[in-house]
Amino acid sequence: MKFNTSTVLFMAGACAPVIASARPLALSRSAFLTPGRGVSTAATSASRFASSGTRPSSGLSAASGSLPVKCGEEVMSQKKHGTSDVPVQSDLLWGCDRELADRICNFNRHYAEHAGYWATTKYLSEVDRANPTDYYDSNTGKLLFTAPVGRSMDNYIEESNSHGWPSFRDEEVNWDYVRCLPNGECVSVDGTHLGHNLPDSSGNRYCINLVCVAGKPV
């Protein structure tokens, strides 16, 4: 699917905006896929979700060398609503735009909310600064990420701000429901496009659209 520049969408692959053009955006992700620069180190923890009390750990950790958990193109096959069976929830958290979220989550494989979009929402004023926050699939309401884990909230915010999108580390991913394709695209097991894995010197870094993880648990 092609997005016109009027939709103000940007390439997720490089976590950098595409130069404005009068032509529809149809650029290859591979042309922009370059490693980002991280400012934090994620600690390994086999009990990352124990800190938030959400669910037991799956046992996967960065130390095992098995991350990210991979999947094939079949996960992103066409379904009832784009690549998913359902549209995004009607009342997303932090005032995220539902129309934008539905396009990015379900009818898109390459593009993203614009850099810094997350900071224009209510997210920074509403997110819990004292405890880890759970992030749910905007389509299904399944738990996808919990952050921060093994680092401070200030560190998580600083890293995310430096890249322009919420940036998660291996220990902050719920591998029961999150997968990565060989090209780095990060998706949910239900077909929700989430963002991309852009490793840096600290390891895997999952650069995720806030509109894709603004759901409520169901």
mmCIF file with all atom_site columns, C-alpha atoms in Angstrom:
data_model
loop_
_atom_site.group_PDB
_atom_site.id
_atom_site.type_symbol
_atom_site.label_atom_id
_atom_site.label_alt_id
_atom_site.label_comp_id
_atom_site.label_asym_id
_atom_site.label_entity_id
_atom_site.label_seq_id
_atom_site.pdbx_PDB_ins_code
_atom_site.Cartn_x
_atom_site.Cartn_y
_atom_site.Cartn_z
_atom_site.occupancy
_atom_site.B_iso_or_equiv
_atom_site.pdbx_formal_charge
_atom_site.auth_seq_id
_atom_site.auth_comp_id
_atom_site.auth_asym_id
_atom_site.auth_atom_id
_atom_site.pdbx_PDB_model_num
ATOM 1   C CA . MET A 1 1   ? 0.000   0.000   0.000  1.00 0.00 ? 1   MET A CA 1
ATOM 2   C CA . LYS A 1 2   ? 1.294   3.518   -0.824 1.00 0.00 ? 2   LYS A CA 1
ATOM 3   C CA . PHE A 1 3   ? 0.846   6.523   1.448  1.00 0.00 ? 3   PHE A CA 1
ATOM 4   C CA . ASN A 1 4   ? 0.817   10.042  0.040  1.00 0.00 ? 4   ASN A CA 1
ATOM 5   C CA . THR A 1 5   ? 3.028   12.565  1.802  1.00 0.00 ? 5   THR A CA 1
ATOM 6   C CA . SER A 1 6   ? -0.088  14.380  3.027  1.00 0.00 ? 6   SER A CA 1
ATOM 7   C CA . THR A 1 7   ? -0.532  11.592  5.550  1.00 0.00 ? 7   THR A CA 1
ATOM 8   C CA . VAL A 1 8   ? 2.734   12.734  7.163  1.00 0.00 ? 8   VAL A CA 1
ATOM 9   C CA . LEU A 1 9   ? 4.065   9.197   7.461  1.00 0.00 ? 9   LEU A CA 1
ATOM 10  C CA . PHE A 1 10  ? 7.738   8.418   7.718  1.00 0.00 ? 10  PHE A CA 1
ATOM 11  C CA . MET A 1 11  ? 10.046  5.489   7.094  1.00 0.00 ? 11  MET A CA 1
ATOM 12  C CA . ALA A 1 12  ? 10.342  3.265   10.143 1.00 0.00 ? 12  ALA A CA 1
ATOM 13  C CA . GLY A 1 13  ? 13.322  1.371   8.830  1.00 0.00 ? 13  GLY A CA 1
ATOM 14  C CA . ALA A 1 14  ? 15.812  4.142   9.508  1.00 0.00 ? 14  ALA A CA 1
ATOM 15  C CA . CYS A 1 15  ? 13.927  5.876   12.336 1.00 0.00 ? 15  CYS A CA 1
ATOM 16  C CA . ALA A 1 16  ? 14.373  9.053   10.281 1.00 0.00 ? 16  ALA A CA 1
ATOM 17  C CA . PRO A 1 17  ? 11.917  11.090  8.227  1.00 0.00 ? 17  PRO A CA 1
ATOM 18  C CA . VAL A 1 18  ? 11.659  10.589  4.482  1.00 0.00 ? 18  VAL A CA 1
ATOM 19  C CA . ILE A 1 19  ? 12.390  13.732  2.508  1.00 0.00 ? 19  ILE A CA 1
ATOM 20  C CA . ALA A 1 20  ? 9.138   15.339  1.403  1.00 0.00 ? 20  ALA A CA 1
ATOM 21  C CA . SER A 1 21  ? 8.164   14.682  -2.181 1.00 0.00 ? 21  SER A CA 1
ATOM 22  C CA . ALA A 1 22  ? 5.180   15.338  -4.384 1.00 0.00 ? 22  ALA A CA 1
ATOM 23  C CA . ARG A 1 23  ? 5.246   11.670  -5.413 1.00 0.00 ? 23  ARG A CA 1
ATOM 24  C CA . PRO A 1 24  ? 3.620   8.869   -3.408 1.00 0.00 ? 24  PRO A CA 1
ATOM 25  C CA . LEU A 1 25  ? 6.000   7.273   -0.932 1.00 0.00 ? 25  LEU A CA 1
ATOM 26  C CA . ALA A 1 26  ? 7.025   3.883   -2.245 1.00 0.00 ? 26  ALA A CA 1
ATOM 27  C CA . LEU A 1 27  ? 10.632  3.630   -1.135 1.00 0.00 ? 27  LEU A CA 1
ATOM 28  C CA . SER A 1 28  ? 12.333  0.373   -0.235 1.00 0.00 ? 28  SER A CA 1
ATOM 29  C CA . ARG A 1 29  ? 13.068  -0.140  3.447  1.00 0.00 ? 29  ARG A CA 1
ATOM 30  C CA . SER A 1 30  ? 16.458  -1.631  2.611  1.00 0.00 ? 30  SER A CA 1
ATOM 31  C CA . ALA A 1 31  ? 17.624  1.663   1.146  1.00 0.00 ? 31  ALA A CA 1
ATOM 32  C CA . PHE A 1 32  ? 17.261  3.324   4.555  1.00 0.00 ? 32  PHE A CA 1
ATOM 33  C CA . LEU A 1 33  ? 17.989  0.500   6.993  1.00 0.00 ? 33  LEU A CA 1
ATOM 34  C CA . THR A 1 34  ? 20.994  1.652   8.992  1.00 0.00 ? 34  THR A CA 1
ATOM 35  C CA . PRO A 1 35  ? 21.925  0.910   12.612 1.00 0.00 ? 35  PRO A CA 1
ATOM 36  C CA . GLY A 1 36  ? 20.937  3.571   15.106 1.00 0.00 ? 36  GLY A CA 1
ATOM 37  C CA . ARG A 1 37  ? 23.032  4.837   17.992 1.00 0.00 ? 37  ARG A CA 1
ATOM 38  C CA . GLY A 1 38  ? 21.924  3.872   21.485 1.00 0.00 ? 38  GLY A CA 1
ATOM 39  C CA . VAL A 1 39  ? 22.667  5.612   24.761 1.00 0.00 ? 39  VAL A CA 1
ATOM 40  C CA . SER A 1 40  ? 21.729  2.851   27.160 1.00 0.00 ? 40  SER A CA 1
ATOM 41  C CA . THR A 1 41  ? 22.585  -0.715  28.115 1.00 0.00 ? 41  THR A CA 1
ATOM 42  C CA . ALA A 1 42  ? 19.740  -3.100  28.872 1.00 0.00 ? 42  ALA A CA 1
ATOM 43  C CA . ALA A 1 43  ? 20.369  -5.511  31.718 1.00 0.00 ? 43  ALA A CA 1
ATOM 44  C CA . THR A 1 44  ? 19.513  -9.142  31.159 1.00 0.00 ? 44  THR A CA 1
ATOM 45  C CA . SER A 1 45  ? 16.743  -10.519 33.349 1.00 0.00 ? 45  SER A CA 1
ATOM 46  C CA . ALA A 1 46  ? 14.925  -13.828 33.251 1.00 0.00 ? 46  ALA A CA 1
ATOM 47  C CA . SER A 1 47  ? 12.083  -12.383 35.291 1.00 0.00 ? 47  SER A CA 1
ATOM 48  C CA . ARG A 1 48  ? 11.381  -9.105  33.531 1.00 0.00 ? 48  ARG A CA 1
ATOM 49  C CA . PHE A 1 49  ? 7.626   -9.304  33.953 1.00 0.00 ? 49  PHE A CA 1
ATOM 50  C CA . ALA A 1 50  ? 7.893   -10.244 37.608 1.00 0.00 ? 50  ALA A CA 1
ATOM 51  C CA . SER A 1 51  ? 8.808   -6.604  38.283 1.00 0.00 ? 51  SER A CA 1
ATOM 52  C CA . SER A 1 52  ? 5.477   -5.424  36.899 1.00 0.00 ? 52  SER A CA 1
ATOM 53  C CA . GLY A 1 53  ? 3.462   -8.321  38.266 1.00 0.00 ? 53  GLY A CA 1
ATOM 54  C CA . THR A 1 54  ? 1.915   -8.920  34.859 1.00 0.00 ? 54  THR A CA 1
ATOM 55  C CA . ARG A 1 55  ? 2.850   -12.511 34.077 1.00 0.00 ? 55  ARG A CA 1
ATOM 56  C CA . PRO A 1 56  ? 5.673   -15.024 34.576 1.00 0.00 ? 56  PRO A CA 1
ATOM 57  C CA . SER A 1 57  ? 8.759   -14.787 32.362 1.00 0.00 ? 57  SER A CA 1
ATOM 58  C CA . SER A 1 58  ? 8.837   -16.824 29.155 1.00 0.00 ? 58  SER A CA 1
ATOM 59  C CA . GLY A 1 59  ? 12.428  -17.768 29.971 1.00 0.00 ? 59  GLY A CA 1
ATOM 60  C CA . LEU A 1 60  ? 13.875  -16.054 26.890 1.00 0.00 ? 60  LEU A CA 1
ATOM 61  C CA . SER A 1 61  ? 16.709  -13.636 27.551 1.00 0.00 ? 61  SER A CA 1
ATOM 62  C CA . ALA A 1 62  ? 19.398  -11.761 25.690 1.00 0.00 ? 62  ALA A CA 1
ATOM 63  C CA . ALA A 1 63  ? 22.000  -14.044 27.254 1.00 0.00 ? 63  ALA A CA 1
ATOM 64  C CA . SER A 1 64  ? 20.517  -17.052 25.473 1.00 0.00 ? 64  SER A CA 1
ATOM 65  C CA . GLY A 1 65  ? 21.376  -15.585 22.075 1.00 0.00 ? 65  GLY A CA 1
ATOM 66  C CA . SER A 1 66  ? 17.929  -16.588 20.802 1.00 0.00 ? 66  SER A CA 1
ATOM 67  C CA . LEU A 1 67  ? 16.548  -13.101 20.378 1.00 0.00 ? 67  LEU A CA 1
ATOM 68  C CA . PRO A 1 68  ? 14.740  -11.699 18.595 1.00 0.00 ? 68  PRO A CA 1
ATOM 69  C CA . VAL A 1 69  ? 12.241  -14.509 18.067 1.00 0.00 ? 69  VAL A CA 1
ATOM 70  C CA . LYS A 1 70  ? 11.822  -14.819 14.302 1.00 0.00 ? 70  LYS A CA 1
ATOM 71  C CA . CYS A 1 71  ? 8.792   -15.467 12.114 1.00 0.00 ? 71  CYS A CA 1
ATOM 72  C CA . GLY A 1 72  ? 7.996   -15.745 8.413  1.00 0.00 ? 72  GLY A CA 1
ATOM 73  C CA . GLU A 1 73  ? 5.823   -13.724 6.067  1.00 0.00 ? 73  GLU A CA 1
ATOM 74  C CA . GLU A 1 74  ? 2.810   -15.910 6.876  1.00 0.00 ? 74  GLU A CA 1
ATOM 75  C CA . VAL A 1 75  ? 2.298   -13.900 10.076 1.00 0.00 ? 75  VAL A CA 1
ATOM 76  C CA . MET A 1 76  ? 1.677   -10.791 7.974  1.00 0.00 ? 76  MET A CA 1
ATOM 77  C CA . SER A 1 77  ? -0.594  -12.428 5.406  1.00 0.00 ? 77  SER A CA 1
ATOM 78  C CA . GLN A 1 78  ? -3.789  -10.652 4.400  1.00 0.00 ? 78  GLN A CA 1
ATOM 79  C CA . LYS A 1 79  ? -6.656  -11.233 6.826  1.00 0.00 ? 79  LYS A CA 1
ATOM 80  C CA . LYS A 1 80  ? -10.108 -9.776  7.518  1.00 0.00 ? 80  LYS A CA 1
ATOM 81  C CA . HIS A 1 81  ? -8.727  -6.281  8.189  1.00 0.00 ? 81  HIS A CA 1
ATOM 82  C CA . GLY A 1 82  ? -5.472  -5.801  6.342  1.00 0.00 ? 82  GLY A CA 1
ATOM 83  C CA . THR A 1 83  ? -2.809  -7.926  8.014  1.00 0.00 ? 83  THR A CA 1
ATOM 84  C CA . SER A 1 84  ? -4.993  -8.348  11.111 1.00 0.00 ? 84  SER A CA 1
ATOM 85  C CA . ASP A 1 85  ? -8.369  -9.864  11.863 1.00 0.00 ? 85  ASP A CA 1
ATOM 86  C CA . VAL A 1 86  ? -9.620  -6.777  13.717 1.00 0.00 ? 86  VAL A CA 1
ATOM 87  C CA . PRO A 1 87  ? -9.198  -2.994  13.476 1.00 0.00 ? 87  PRO A CA 1
ATOM 88  C CA . VAL A 1 88  ? -7.540  -0.958  16.204 1.00 0.00 ? 88  VAL A CA 1
ATOM 89  C CA . GLN A 1 89  ? -9.454  -0.279  19.390 1.00 0.00 ? 89  GLN A CA 1
ATOM 90  C CA . SER A 1 90  ? -11.802 2.687   19.352 1.00 0.00 ? 90  SER A CA 1
ATOM 91  C CA . ASP A 1 91  ? -10.338 4.488   22.376 1.00 0.00 ? 91  ASP A CA 1
ATOM 92  C CA . LEU A 1 92  ? -6.548  4.311   22.302 1.00 0.00 ? 92  LEU A CA 1
ATOM 93  C CA . LEU A 1 93  ? -4.416  5.459   25.210 1.00 0.00 ? 93  LEU A CA 1
ATOM 94  C CA . TRP A 1 94  ? -2.639  8.812   25.412 1.00 0.00 ? 94  TRP A CA 1
ATOM 95  C CA . GLY A 1 95  ? -4.908  10.405  22.811 1.00 0.00 ? 95  GLY A CA 1
ATOM 96  C CA . CYS A 1 96  ? -3.302  8.508   19.933 1.00 0.00 ? 96  CYS A CA 1
ATOM 97  C CA . ASP A 1 97  ? -4.968  9.069   16.569 1.00 0.00 ? 97  ASP A CA 1
ATOM 98  C CA . ARG A 1 98  ? -7.100  6.028   15.697 1.00 0.00 ? 98  ARG A CA 1
ATOM 99  C CA . GLU A 1 99  ? -7.096  6.545   11.918 1.00 0.00 ? 99  GLU A CA 1
ATOM 100 C CA . LEU A 1 100 ? -3.320  6.875   11.848 1.00 0.00 ? 100 LEU A CA 1
ATOM 101 C CA . ALA A 1 101 ? -2.988  3.834   14.085 1.00 0.00 ? 101 ALA A CA 1
ATOM 102 C CA . ASP A 1 102 ? -5.214  1.695   11.885 1.00 0.00 ? 102 ASP A CA 1
ATOM 103 C CA . ARG A 1 103 ? -3.237  2.583   8.757  1.00 0.00 ? 103 ARG A CA 1
ATOM 104 C CA . ILE A 1 104 ? 0.130   1.869   10.352 1.00 0.00 ? 104 ILE A CA 1
ATOM 105 C CA . CYS A 1 105 ? -0.915  -1.265  12.247 1.00 0.00 ? 105 CYS A CA 1
ATOM 106 C CA . ASN A 1 106 ? -2.968  -2.988  9.558  1.00 0.00 ? 106 ASN A CA 1
ATOM 107 C CA . PHE A 1 107 ? -2.292  -1.597  6.081  1.00 0.00 ? 107 PHE A CA 1
ATOM 108 C CA . ASN A 1 108 ? 1.420   -0.929  6.169  1.00 0.00 ? 108 ASN A CA 1
ATOM 109 C CA . ARG A 1 109 ? 4.765   -2.711  6.195  1.00 0.00 ? 109 ARG A CA 1
ATOM 110 C CA . HIS A 1 110 ? 7.253   0.132   5.703  1.00 0.00 ? 110 HIS A CA 1
ATOM 111 C CA . TYR A 1 111 ? 6.076   3.433   7.153  1.00 0.00 ? 111 TYR A CA 1
ATOM 112 C CA . ALA A 1 112 ? 5.673   4.974   10.596 1.00 0.00 ? 112 ALA A CA 1
ATOM 113 C CA . GLU A 1 113 ? 4.199   7.798   12.595 1.00 0.00 ? 113 GLU A CA 1
ATOM 114 C CA . HIS A 1 114 ? 6.436   10.856  12.185 1.00 0.00 ? 114 HIS A CA 1
ATOM 115 C CA . ALA A 1 115 ? 9.524   11.152  14.369 1.00 0.00 ? 115 ALA A CA 1
ATOM 116 C CA . GLY A 1 116 ? 8.596   12.697  17.690 1.00 0.00 ? 116 GLY A CA 1
ATOM 117 C CA . TYR A 1 117 ? 4.879   11.928  17.342 1.00 0.00 ? 117 TYR A CA 1
ATOM 118 C CA . TRP A 1 118 ? 4.893   10.129  20.687 1.00 0.00 ? 118 TRP A CA 1
ATOM 119 C CA . ALA A 1 119 ? 5.957   13.355  22.423 1.00 0.00 ? 119 ALA A CA 1
ATOM 120 C CA . THR A 1 120 ? 3.002   15.282  20.934 1.00 0.00 ? 120 THR A CA 1
ATOM 121 C CA . THR A 1 121 ? 0.488   12.966  22.626 1.00 0.00 ? 121 THR A CA 1
ATOM 122 C CA . LYS A 1 122 ? -0.446  12.816  26.317 1.00 0.00 ? 122 LYS A CA 1
ATOM 123 C CA . TYR A 1 123 ? 2.046   10.005  26.816 1.00 0.00 ? 123 TYR A CA 1
ATOM 124 C CA . LEU A 1 124 ? 4.822   11.914  28.591 1.00 0.00 ? 124 LEU A CA 1
ATOM 125 C CA . SER A 1 125 ? 2.392   13.599  30.979 1.00 0.00 ? 125 SER A CA 1
ATOM 126 C CA . GLU A 1 126 ? 0.436   10.442  31.779 1.00 0.00 ? 126 GLU A CA 1
ATOM 127 C CA . VAL A 1 127 ? 2.999   7.621   31.812 1.00 0.00 ? 127 VAL A CA 1
ATOM 128 C CA . ASP A 1 128 ? 3.968   6.238   35.229 1.00 0.00 ? 128 ASP A CA 1
ATOM 129 C CA . ARG A 1 129 ? 7.431   7.571   36.088 1.00 0.00 ? 129 ARG A CA 1
ATOM 130 C CA . ALA A 1 130 ? 7.854   5.390   39.170 1.00 0.00 ? 130 ALA A CA 1
ATOM 131 C CA . ASN A 1 131 ? 6.912   1.928   37.874 1.00 0.00 ? 131 ASN A CA 1
ATOM 132 C CA . PRO A 1 132 ? 7.222   -0.074  34.628 1.00 0.00 ? 132 PRO A CA 1
ATOM 133 C CA . THR A 1 133 ? 4.406   0.489   32.130 1.00 0.00 ? 133 THR A CA 1
ATOM 134 C CA . ASP A 1 134 ? 2.734   -2.283  30.136 1.00 0.00 ? 134 ASP A CA 1
ATOM 135 C CA . TYR A 1 135 ? 2.162   -1.628  26.418 1.00 0.00 ? 135 TYR A CA 1
ATOM 136 C CA . TYR A 1 136 ? -0.678  -3.456  24.665 1.00 0.00 ? 136 TYR A CA 1
ATOM 137 C CA . ASP A 1 137 ? -1.382  -4.263  21.016 1.00 0.00 ? 137 ASP A CA 1
ATOM 138 C CA . SER A 1 138 ? -3.652  -1.533  19.625 1.00 0.00 ? 138 SER A CA 1
ATOM 139 C CA . ASN A 1 139 ? -5.625  -4.219  17.778 1.00 0.00 ? 139 ASN A CA 1
ATOM 140 C CA . THR A 1 140 ? -5.916  -7.145  20.155 1.00 0.00 ? 140 THR A CA 1
ATOM 141 C CA . GLY A 1 141 ? -5.088  -5.713  23.558 1.00 0.00 ? 141 GLY A CA 1
ATOM 142 C CA . LYS A 1 142 ? -2.389  -8.343  24.125 1.00 0.00 ? 142 LYS A CA 1
ATOM 143 C CA . LEU A 1 143 ? 0.639   -7.408  26.218 1.00 0.00 ? 143 LEU A CA 1
ATOM 144 C CA . LEU A 1 144 ? 3.626   -6.677  23.960 1.00 0.00 ? 144 LEU A CA 1
ATOM 145 C CA . PHE A 1 145 ? 6.155   -4.656  25.949 1.00 0.00 ? 145 PHE A CA 1
ATOM 146 C CA . THR A 1 146 ? 6.915   -3.631  29.528 1.00 0.00 ? 146 THR A CA 1
ATOM 147 C CA . ALA A 1 147 ? 9.343   -0.782  30.204 1.00 0.00 ? 147 ALA A CA 1
ATOM 148 C CA . PRO A 1 148 ? 11.577  0.203   31.727 1.00 0.00 ? 148 PRO A CA 1
ATOM 149 C CA . VAL A 1 149 ? 13.197  -3.086  32.784 1.00 0.00 ? 149 VAL A CA 1
ATOM 150 C CA . GLY A 1 150 ? 16.818  -3.141  33.957 1.00 0.00 ? 150 GLY A CA 1
ATOM 151 C CA . ARG A 1 151 ? 17.184  0.607   33.489 1.00 0.00 ? 151 ARG A CA 1
ATOM 152 C CA . SER A 1 152 ? 15.650  3.830   34.753 1.00 0.00 ? 152 SER A CA 1
ATOM 153 C CA . MET A 1 153 ? 12.637  5.595   33.306 1.00 0.00 ? 153 MET A CA 1
ATOM 154 C CA . ASP A 1 154 ? 14.845  8.588   32.552 1.00 0.00 ? 154 ASP A CA 1
ATOM 155 C CA . ASN A 1 155 ? 17.181  6.341   30.575 1.00 0.00 ? 155 ASN A CA 1
ATOM 156 C CA . TYR A 1 156 ? 14.284  4.857   28.588 1.00 0.00 ? 156 TYR A CA 1
ATOM 157 C CA . ILE A 1 157 ? 12.851  8.312   27.835 1.00 0.00 ? 157 ILE A CA 1
ATOM 158 C CA . GLU A 1 158 ? 16.261  9.680   26.862 1.00 0.00 ? 158 GLU A CA 1
ATOM 159 C CA . GLU A 1 159 ? 16.930  6.851   24.437 1.00 0.00 ? 159 GLU A CA 1
ATOM 160 C CA . SER A 1 160 ? 13.457  7.024   22.916 1.00 0.00 ? 160 SER A CA 1
ATOM 161 C CA . ASN A 1 161 ? 13.704  10.778  22.534 1.00 0.00 ? 161 ASN A CA 1
ATOM 162 C CA . SER A 1 162 ? 17.098  10.545  20.827 1.00 0.00 ? 162 SER A CA 1
ATOM 163 C CA . HIS A 1 163 ? 15.671  8.199   18.181 1.00 0.00 ? 163 HIS A CA 1
ATOM 164 C CA . GLY A 1 164 ? 12.213  9.755   17.824 1.00 0.00 ? 164 GLY A CA 1
ATOM 165 C CA . TRP A 1 165 ? 10.198  6.644   18.701 1.00 0.00 ? 165 TRP A CA 1
ATOM 166 C CA . PRO A 1 166 ? 9.691   4.525   21.850 1.00 0.00 ? 166 PRO A CA 1
ATOM 167 C CA . SER A 1 167 ? 12.717  2.209   21.915 1.00 0.00 ? 167 SER A CA 1
ATOM 168 C CA . PHE A 1 168 ? 12.601  -1.125  23.732 1.00 0.00 ? 168 PHE A CA 1
ATOM 169 C CA . ARG A 1 169 ? 15.323  -3.652  24.574 1.00 0.00 ? 169 ARG A CA 1
ATOM 170 C CA . ASP A 1 170 ? 15.192  -7.465  24.600 1.00 0.00 ? 170 ASP A CA 1
ATOM 171 C CA . GLU A 1 171 ? 14.246  -7.678  28.281 1.00 0.00 ? 171 GLU A CA 1
ATOM 172 C CA . GLU A 1 172 ? 11.288  -5.359  27.718 1.00 0.00 ? 172 GLU A CA 1
ATOM 173 C CA . VAL A 1 173 ? 9.653   -7.472  25.002 1.00 0.00 ? 173 VAL A CA 1
ATOM 174 C CA . ASN A 1 174 ? 6.929   -10.068 25.626 1.00 0.00 ? 174 ASN A CA 1
ATOM 175 C CA . TRP A 1 175 ? 8.148   -12.792 23.287 1.00 0.00 ? 175 TRP A CA 1
ATOM 176 C CA . ASP A 1 176 ? 4.893   -14.701 23.660 1.00 0.00 ? 176 ASP A CA 1
ATOM 177 C CA . TYR A 1 177 ? 3.335   -12.213 21.237 1.00 0.00 ? 177 TYR A CA 1
ATOM 178 C CA . VAL A 1 178 ? 6.153   -10.300 19.482 1.00 0.00 ? 178 VAL A CA 1
ATOM 179 C CA . ARG A 1 179 ? 8.147   -11.519 16.480 1.00 0.00 ? 179 ARG A CA 1
ATOM 180 C CA . CYS A 1 180 ? 10.696  -10.149 14.008 1.00 0.00 ? 180 CYS A CA 1
ATOM 181 C CA . LEU A 1 181 ? 11.005  -10.924 10.324 1.00 0.00 ? 181 LEU A CA 1
ATOM 182 C CA . PRO A 1 182 ? 14.463  -11.520 8.826  1.00 0.00 ? 182 PRO A CA 1
ATOM 183 C CA . ASN A 1 183 ? 14.492  -7.951  7.437  1.00 0.00 ? 183 ASN A CA 1
ATOM 184 C CA . GLY A 1 184 ? 14.026  -6.466  10.916 1.00 0.00 ? 184 GLY A CA 1
ATOM 185 C CA . GLU A 1 185 ? 10.308  -5.686  10.762 1.00 0.00 ? 185 GLU A CA 1
ATOM 186 C CA . CYS A 1 186 ? 8.816   -6.075  14.233 1.00 0.00 ? 186 CYS A CA 1
ATOM 187 C CA . VAL A 1 187 ? 5.252   -7.432  14.355 1.00 0.00 ? 187 VAL A CA 1
ATOM 188 C CA . SER A 1 188 ? 2.784   -9.105  16.674 1.00 0.00 ? 188 SER A CA 1
ATOM 189 C CA . VAL A 1 189 ? 1.824   -12.754 16.241 1.00 0.00 ? 189 VAL A CA 1
ATOM 190 C CA . ASP A 1 190 ? -1.620  -11.506 15.172 1.00 0.00 ? 190 ASP A CA 1
ATOM 191 C CA . GLY A 1 191 ? -0.295  -9.465  12.251 1.00 0.00 ? 191 GLY A CA 1
ATOM 192 C CA . THR A 1 192 ? 0.033   -5.996  13.775 1.00 0.00 ? 192 THR A CA 1
ATOM 193 C CA . HIS A 1 193 ? 2.911   -3.999  12.291 1.00 0.00 ? 193 HIS A CA 1
ATOM 194 C CA . LEU A 1 194 ? 4.826   -2.512  15.234 1.00 0.00 ? 194 LEU A CA 1
ATOM 195 C CA . GLY A 1 195 ? 8.099   -1.056  13.941 1.00 0.00 ? 195 GLY A CA 1
ATOM 196 C CA . HIS A 1 196 ? 11.620  -2.340  13.312 1.00 0.00 ? 196 HIS A CA 1
ATOM 197 C CA . ASN A 1 197 ? 14.565  -3.845  15.129 1.00 0.00 ? 197 ASN A CA 1
ATOM 198 C CA . LEU A 1 198 ? 17.553  -1.544  14.635 1.00 0.00 ? 198 LEU A CA 1
ATOM 199 C CA . PRO A 1 199 ? 20.449  -3.012  16.641 1.00 0.00 ? 199 PRO A CA 1
ATOM 200 C CA . ASP A 1 200 ? 23.145  -0.750  18.001 1.00 0.00 ? 200 ASP A CA 1
ATOM 201 C CA . SER A 1 201 ? 26.277  -1.222  20.106 1.00 0.00 ? 201 SER A CA 1
ATOM 202 C CA . SER A 1 202 ? 24.123  -2.130  23.120 1.00 0.00 ? 202 SER A CA 1
ATOM 203 C CA . GLY A 1 203 ? 22.209  -4.873  21.308 1.00 0.00 ? 203 GLY A CA 1
ATOM 204 C CA . ASN A 1 204 ? 18.771  -5.194  19.777 1.00 0.00 ? 204 ASN A CA 1
ATOM 205 C CA . ARG A 1 205 ? 16.700  -2.016  19.822 1.00 0.00 ? 205 ARG A CA 1
ATOM 206 C CA . TYR A 1 206 ? 13.042  -2.225  18.874 1.00 0.00 ? 206 TYR A CA 1
ATOM 207 C CA . CYS A 1 207 ? 11.948  1.122   17.443 1.00 0.00 ? 207 CYS A CA 1
ATOM 208 C CA . ILE A 1 208 ? 8.157   1.014   17.894 1.00 0.00 ? 208 ILE A CA 1
ATOM 209 C CA . ASN A 1 209 ? 5.261   3.242   16.832 1.00 0.00 ? 209 ASN A CA 1
ATOM 210 C CA . LEU A 1 210 ? 3.385   4.481   19.887 1.00 0.00 ? 210 LEU A CA 1
ATOM 211 C CA . VAL A 1 211 ? 0.083   4.210   17.998 1.00 0.00 ? 211 VAL A CA 1
ATOM 212 C CA . CYS A 1 212 ? 0.695   0.455   17.628 1.00 0.00 ? 212 CYS A CA 1
ATOM 213 C CA . VAL A 1 213 ? 1.093   -0.157  21.371 1.00 0.00 ? 213 VAL A CA 1
ATOM 214 C CA . ALA A 1 214 ? -1.552  2.203   22.714 1.00 0.00 ? 214 ALA A CA 1
ATOM 215 C CA . GLY A 1 215 ? -4.196  -0.446  23.240 1.00 0.00 ? 215 GLY A CA 1
ATOM 216 C CA . LYS A 1 216 ? -5.999  -1.418  26.426 1.00 0.00 ? 216 LYS A CA 1
ATOM 217 C CA . PRO A 1 217 ? -5.870  -4.947  27.868 1.00 0.00 ? 217 PRO A CA 1
ATOM 218 C CA . VAL A 1 218 ? -8.827  -7.160  26.992 1.00 0.00 ? 218 VAL A CA 1
#
